[in-house]
Amino acid sequence: MELGRLPSVRRLWGCGLALSVVLFGVSTDRAQPAASQPNPQSQSDSPDKSSSANKKDKNSEPPTTRLKIEITDPNGKPVGNASVYVRFNQTGGPLHKDKLAELNLKTNDDGSVKVPEIPQGKILIQVIAKGWHTYGKWYDIEKDEDTIEIKLEPPPHWY
């Protein structure tokens, strides 16, 4: 191995020293103004900021709604044992992003199902019942309580 190709000790020490000065200088520049000069405005703003943060935490949850979904055929007869899927955005997912949550429910003999409290906003309702055409529609719910009536259509004829 040639000695001319190896980096010199002086060059390595110089790079290391320059890097440490840059890193140390950046960290002390950021720390000194905050520690050496107290800012009276930041102290007076801190209670307001914390109270506004608490308000945001309390109000961050969207208002909820309770739904009742009634499934009938075109003649108004209730459709029992139908699968009802309710999809809605739920806050607080990974990295504080909304995620799509789903409830799987079944209608009772009178063709209705009560949905537990879910957030107001855009809600997807899908209905699957044996012998009926599959139904799906997005709803924009903004009430505390609401009843949604869905009429299923007969299945398409297959020849």
mmCIF file of C-alpha atoms in Angstrom:
data_model
loop_
_atom_site.group_PDB
_atom_site.id
_atom_site.type_symbol
_atom_site.label_atom_id
_atom_site.label_comp_id
_atom_site.label_asym_id
_atom_site.label_seq_id
_atom_site.Cartn_x
_atom_site.Cartn_y
_atom_site.Cartn_z
ATOM 1 C CA MET A 1 0.000 0.000 0.000
ATOM 2 C CA GLU A 2 1.298 3.427 -0.846
ATOM 3 C CA LEU A 3 1.665 6.015 1.850
ATOM 4 C CA GLY A 4 0.703 8.794 -0.570
ATOM 5 C CA ARG A 5 -2.867 7.513 -0.844
ATOM 6 C CA LEU A 6 -3.609 7.364 2.883
ATOM 7 C CA PRO A 7 -5.120 10.527 4.344
ATOM 8 C CA SER A 8 -2.682 12.407 6.519
ATOM 9 C CA VAL A 9 -3.199 12.555 10.242
ATOM 10 C CA ARG A 10 -3.269 16.339 10.107
ATOM 11 C CA ARG A 11 -6.071 16.279 7.516
ATOM 12 C CA LEU A 12 -8.167 13.884 9.642
ATOM 13 C CA TRP A 13 -7.669 15.967 12.780
ATOM 14 C CA GLY A 14 -8.513 19.126 10.887
ATOM 15 C CA CYS A 15 -11.778 17.687 9.539
ATOM 16 C CA GLY A 16 -12.773 16.363 12.954
ATOM 17 C CA LEU A 17 -11.955 19.670 14.620
ATOM 18 C CA ALA A 18 -13.917 21.658 12.029
ATOM 19 C CA LEU A 19 -16.892 19.358 12.378
ATOM 20 C CA SER A 20 -16.907 19.608 16.169
ATOM 21 C CA VAL A 21 -16.653 23.413 16.036
ATOM 22 C CA VAL A 22 -19.566 23.604 13.616
ATOM 23 C CA LEU A 23 -21.723 21.262 15.672
ATOM 24 C CA PHE A 24 -20.789 22.848 18.985
ATOM 25 C CA GLY A 25 -21.241 26.355 17.595
ATOM 26 C CA VAL A 26 -24.734 25.574 16.253
ATOM 27 C CA SER A 27 -25.899 24.064 19.513
ATOM 28 C CA THR A 28 -24.582 26.933 21.675
ATOM 29 C CA ASP A 29 -25.995 29.609 19.351
ATOM 30 C CA ARG A 30 -29.466 28.151 19.756
ATOM 31 C CA ALA A 31 -29.197 27.668 23.514
ATOM 32 C CA GLN A 32 -27.645 31.040 24.525
ATOM 33 C CA PRO A 33 -30.350 33.514 23.449
ATOM 34 C CA ALA A 34 -33.091 31.609 25.216
ATOM 35 C CA ALA A 35 -31.079 31.196 28.428
ATOM 36 C CA SER A 36 -29.341 34.583 28.578
ATOM 37 C CA GLN A 37 -32.239 36.846 27.543
ATOM 38 C CA PRO A 38 -35.573 35.993 29.130
ATOM 39 C CA ASN A 39 -38.419 37.093 26.898
ATOM 40 C CA PRO A 40 -41.273 38.705 28.890
ATOM 41 C CA GLN A 41 -43.712 38.124 26.025
ATOM 42 C CA SER A 42 -43.106 34.379 26.014
ATOM 43 C CA GLN A 43 -43.893 34.215 29.735
ATOM 44 C CA SER A 44 -47.144 36.139 29.354
ATOM 45 C CA ASP A 45 -48.136 34.087 26.305
ATOM 46 C CA SER A 46 -47.471 30.730 27.924
ATOM 47 C CA PRO A 47 -50.714 30.612 29.981
ATOM 48 C CA ASP A 48 -52.721 31.589 26.904
ATOM 49 C CA LYS A 49 -51.000 28.968 24.790
ATOM 50 C CA SER A 50 -51.521 26.252 27.367
ATOM 51 C CA SER A 51 -55.185 27.156 27.814
ATOM 52 C CA SER A 52 -55.706 27.207 24.048
ATOM 53 C CA ALA A 53 -53.937 23.839 23.805
ATOM 54 C CA ASN A 54 -56.293 22.460 26.455
ATOM 55 C CA LYS A 55 -59.264 23.817 24.521
ATOM 56 C CA LYS A 56 -57.980 22.157 21.378
ATOM 57 C CA ASP A 57 -57.606 18.854 23.229
ATOM 58 C CA LYS A 58 -61.148 19.042 24.577
ATOM 59 C CA ASN A 59 -62.660 20.170 21.274
ATOM 60 C CA SER A 60 -60.481 18.018 19.040
ATOM 61 C CA GLU A 61 -63.056 15.230 19.091
ATOM 62 C CA PRO A 62 -65.745 15.826 16.474
ATOM 63 C CA PRO A 63 -69.403 15.770 17.522
ATOM 64 C CA THR A 64 -71.020 12.348 17.452
ATOM 65 C CA THR A 65 -74.292 11.058 16.081
ATOM 66 C CA ARG A 66 -76.560 8.093 16.719
ATOM 67 C CA LEU A 67 -78.083 6.505 13.641
ATOM 68 C CA LYS A 68 -81.003 4.196 13.093
ATOM 69 C CA ILE A 69 -81.018 2.489 9.713
ATOM 70 C CA GLU A 70 -84.220 0.938 8.369
ATOM 71 C CA ILE A 71 -83.963 -1.506 5.453
ATOM 72 C CA THR A 72 -87.076 -2.279 3.383
ATOM 73 C CA ASP A 73 -87.926 -3.803 0.017
ATOM 74 C CA PRO A 74 -89.691 -1.767 -2.727
ATOM 75 C CA ASN A 75 -93.099 -2.684 -1.219
ATOM 76 C CA GLY A 76 -92.146 -1.338 2.230
ATOM 77 C CA LYS A 77 -91.700 -4.773 3.799
ATOM 78 C CA PRO A 78 -88.753 -4.941 6.267
ATOM 79 C CA VAL A 79 -85.690 -6.945 5.241
ATOM 80 C CA GLY A 80 -84.326 -8.895 8.205
ATOM 81 C CA ASN A 81 -80.883 -10.425 8.677
ATOM 82 C CA ALA A 82 -79.229 -8.010 6.221
ATOM 83 C CA SER A 83 -75.560 -7.151 6.739
ATOM 84 C CA VAL A 84 -75.014 -3.426 7.251
ATOM 85 C CA TYR A 85 -71.502 -1.997 7.035
ATOM 86 C CA VAL A 86 -70.939 1.532 8.321
ATOM 87 C CA ARG A 87 -67.577 3.140 7.485
ATOM 88 C CA PHE A 88 -66.442 6.473 8.904
ATOM 89 C CA ASN A 89 -63.264 8.460 9.534
ATOM 90 C CA GLN A 90 -61.819 7.976 12.986
ATOM 91 C CA THR A 91 -59.255 10.495 14.257
ATOM 92 C CA GLY A 92 -56.030 9.689 16.040
ATOM 93 C CA GLY A 93 -54.628 6.972 13.849
ATOM 94 C CA PRO A 94 -50.937 6.386 13.217
ATOM 95 C CA LEU A 95 -49.069 9.686 12.973
ATOM 96 C CA HIS A 96 -52.305 11.476 13.960
ATOM 97 C CA LYS A 97 -53.967 10.856 10.619
ATOM 98 C CA ASP A 98 -57.562 9.843 10.134
ATOM 99 C CA LYS A 99 -58.242 6.208 9.469
ATOM 100 C CA LEU A 100 -61.310 4.540 8.044
ATOM 101 C CA ALA A 101 -63.097 2.577 10.777
ATOM 102 C CA GLU A 102 -65.843 0.046 10.081
ATOM 103 C CA LEU A 103 -68.818 -1.344 11.985
ATOM 104 C CA ASN A 104 -70.422 -4.626 10.905
ATOM 105 C CA LEU A 105 -74.056 -4.879 11.964
ATOM 106 C CA LYS A 106 -77.097 -7.079 11.214
ATOM 107 C CA THR A 107 -80.705 -5.948 10.915
ATOM 108 C CA ASN A 108 -83.302 -7.491 13.195
ATOM 109 C CA ASP A 109 -86.657 -8.918 12.044
ATOM 110 C CA ASP A 110 -88.232 -5.472 11.660
ATOM 111 C CA GLY A 111 -85.417 -4.484 9.242
ATOM 112 C CA SER A 112 -83.782 -1.906 11.487
ATOM 113 C CA VAL A 113 -80.410 -1.573 13.153
ATOM 114 C CA LYS A 114 -79.167 0.944 15.722
ATOM 115 C CA VAL A 115 -75.651 2.203 15.155
ATOM 116 C CA PRO A 116 -73.606 3.147 18.242
ATOM 117 C CA GLU A 117 -72.258 6.695 18.491
ATOM 118 C CA ILE A 118 -69.979 7.564 15.596
ATOM 119 C CA PRO A 119 -68.400 10.887 14.534
ATOM 120 C CA GLN A 120 -70.476 13.209 12.387
ATOM 121 C CA GLY A 121 -69.377 13.792 8.815
ATOM 122 C CA LYS A 122 -69.089 11.599 5.725
ATOM 123 C CA ILE A 123 -70.324 8.067 6.386
ATOM 124 C CA LEU A 124 -70.473 5.147 3.965
ATOM 125 C CA ILE A 125 -73.400 2.749 4.430
ATOM 126 C CA GLN A 126 -73.372 -0.555 2.570
ATOM 127 C CA VAL A 127 -76.126 -3.175 2.750
ATOM 128 C CA ILE A 128 -75.862 -6.787 1.614
ATOM 129 C CA ALA A 129 -78.919 -9.030 1.859
ATOM 130 C CA LYS A 130 -79.544 -12.418 0.329
ATOM 131 C CA GLY A 131 -81.887 -12.116 -2.658
ATOM 132 C CA TRP A 132 -81.441 -8.334 -2.997
ATOM 133 C CA HIS A 133 -79.193 -6.005 -4.984
ATOM 134 C CA THR A 134 -76.206 -4.742 -2.973
ATOM 135 C CA TYR A 135 -76.560 -1.133 -1.806
ATOM 136 C CA GLY A 136 -73.896 1.447 -0.999
ATOM 137 C CA LYS A 137 -73.963 5.212 -0.612
ATOM 138 C CA TRP A 138 -72.017 8.004 1.118
ATOM 139 C CA TYR A 139 -74.048 10.178 3.501
ATOM 140 C CA ASP A 140 -73.115 13.513 5.048
ATOM 141 C CA ILE A 141 -74.438 13.351 8.616
ATOM 142 C CA GLU A 142 -74.597 16.558 10.662
ATOM 143 C CA LYS A 143 -77.372 15.803 13.193
ATOM 144 C CA ASP A 144 -77.120 14.358 16.697
ATOM 145 C CA GLU A 145 -79.679 11.659 15.862
ATOM 146 C CA ASP A 146 -80.892 10.574 12.450
ATOM 147 C CA THR A 147 -82.921 7.813 10.816
ATOM 148 C CA ILE A 148 -81.876 6.609 7.378
ATOM 149 C CA GLU A 149 -84.396 4.670 5.300
ATOM 150 C CA ILE A 150 -82.976 2.426 2.579
ATOM 151 C CA LYS A 151 -85.062 0.618 -0.029
ATOM 152 C CA LEU A 152 -83.347 -2.356 -1.620
ATOM 153 C CA GLU A 153 -83.894 -3.194 -5.269
ATOM 154 C CA PRO A 154 -84.447 -6.671 -6.677
ATOM 155 C CA PRO A 155 -81.323 -8.337 -8.073
ATOM 156 C CA PRO A 156 -80.547 -8.055 -11.784
ATOM 157 C CA HIS A 157 -81.726 -10.960 -13.959
ATOM 158 C CA TRP A 158 -78.985 -13.276 -15.138
ATOM 159 C CA TYR A 159 -79.768 -15.306 -18.210
#
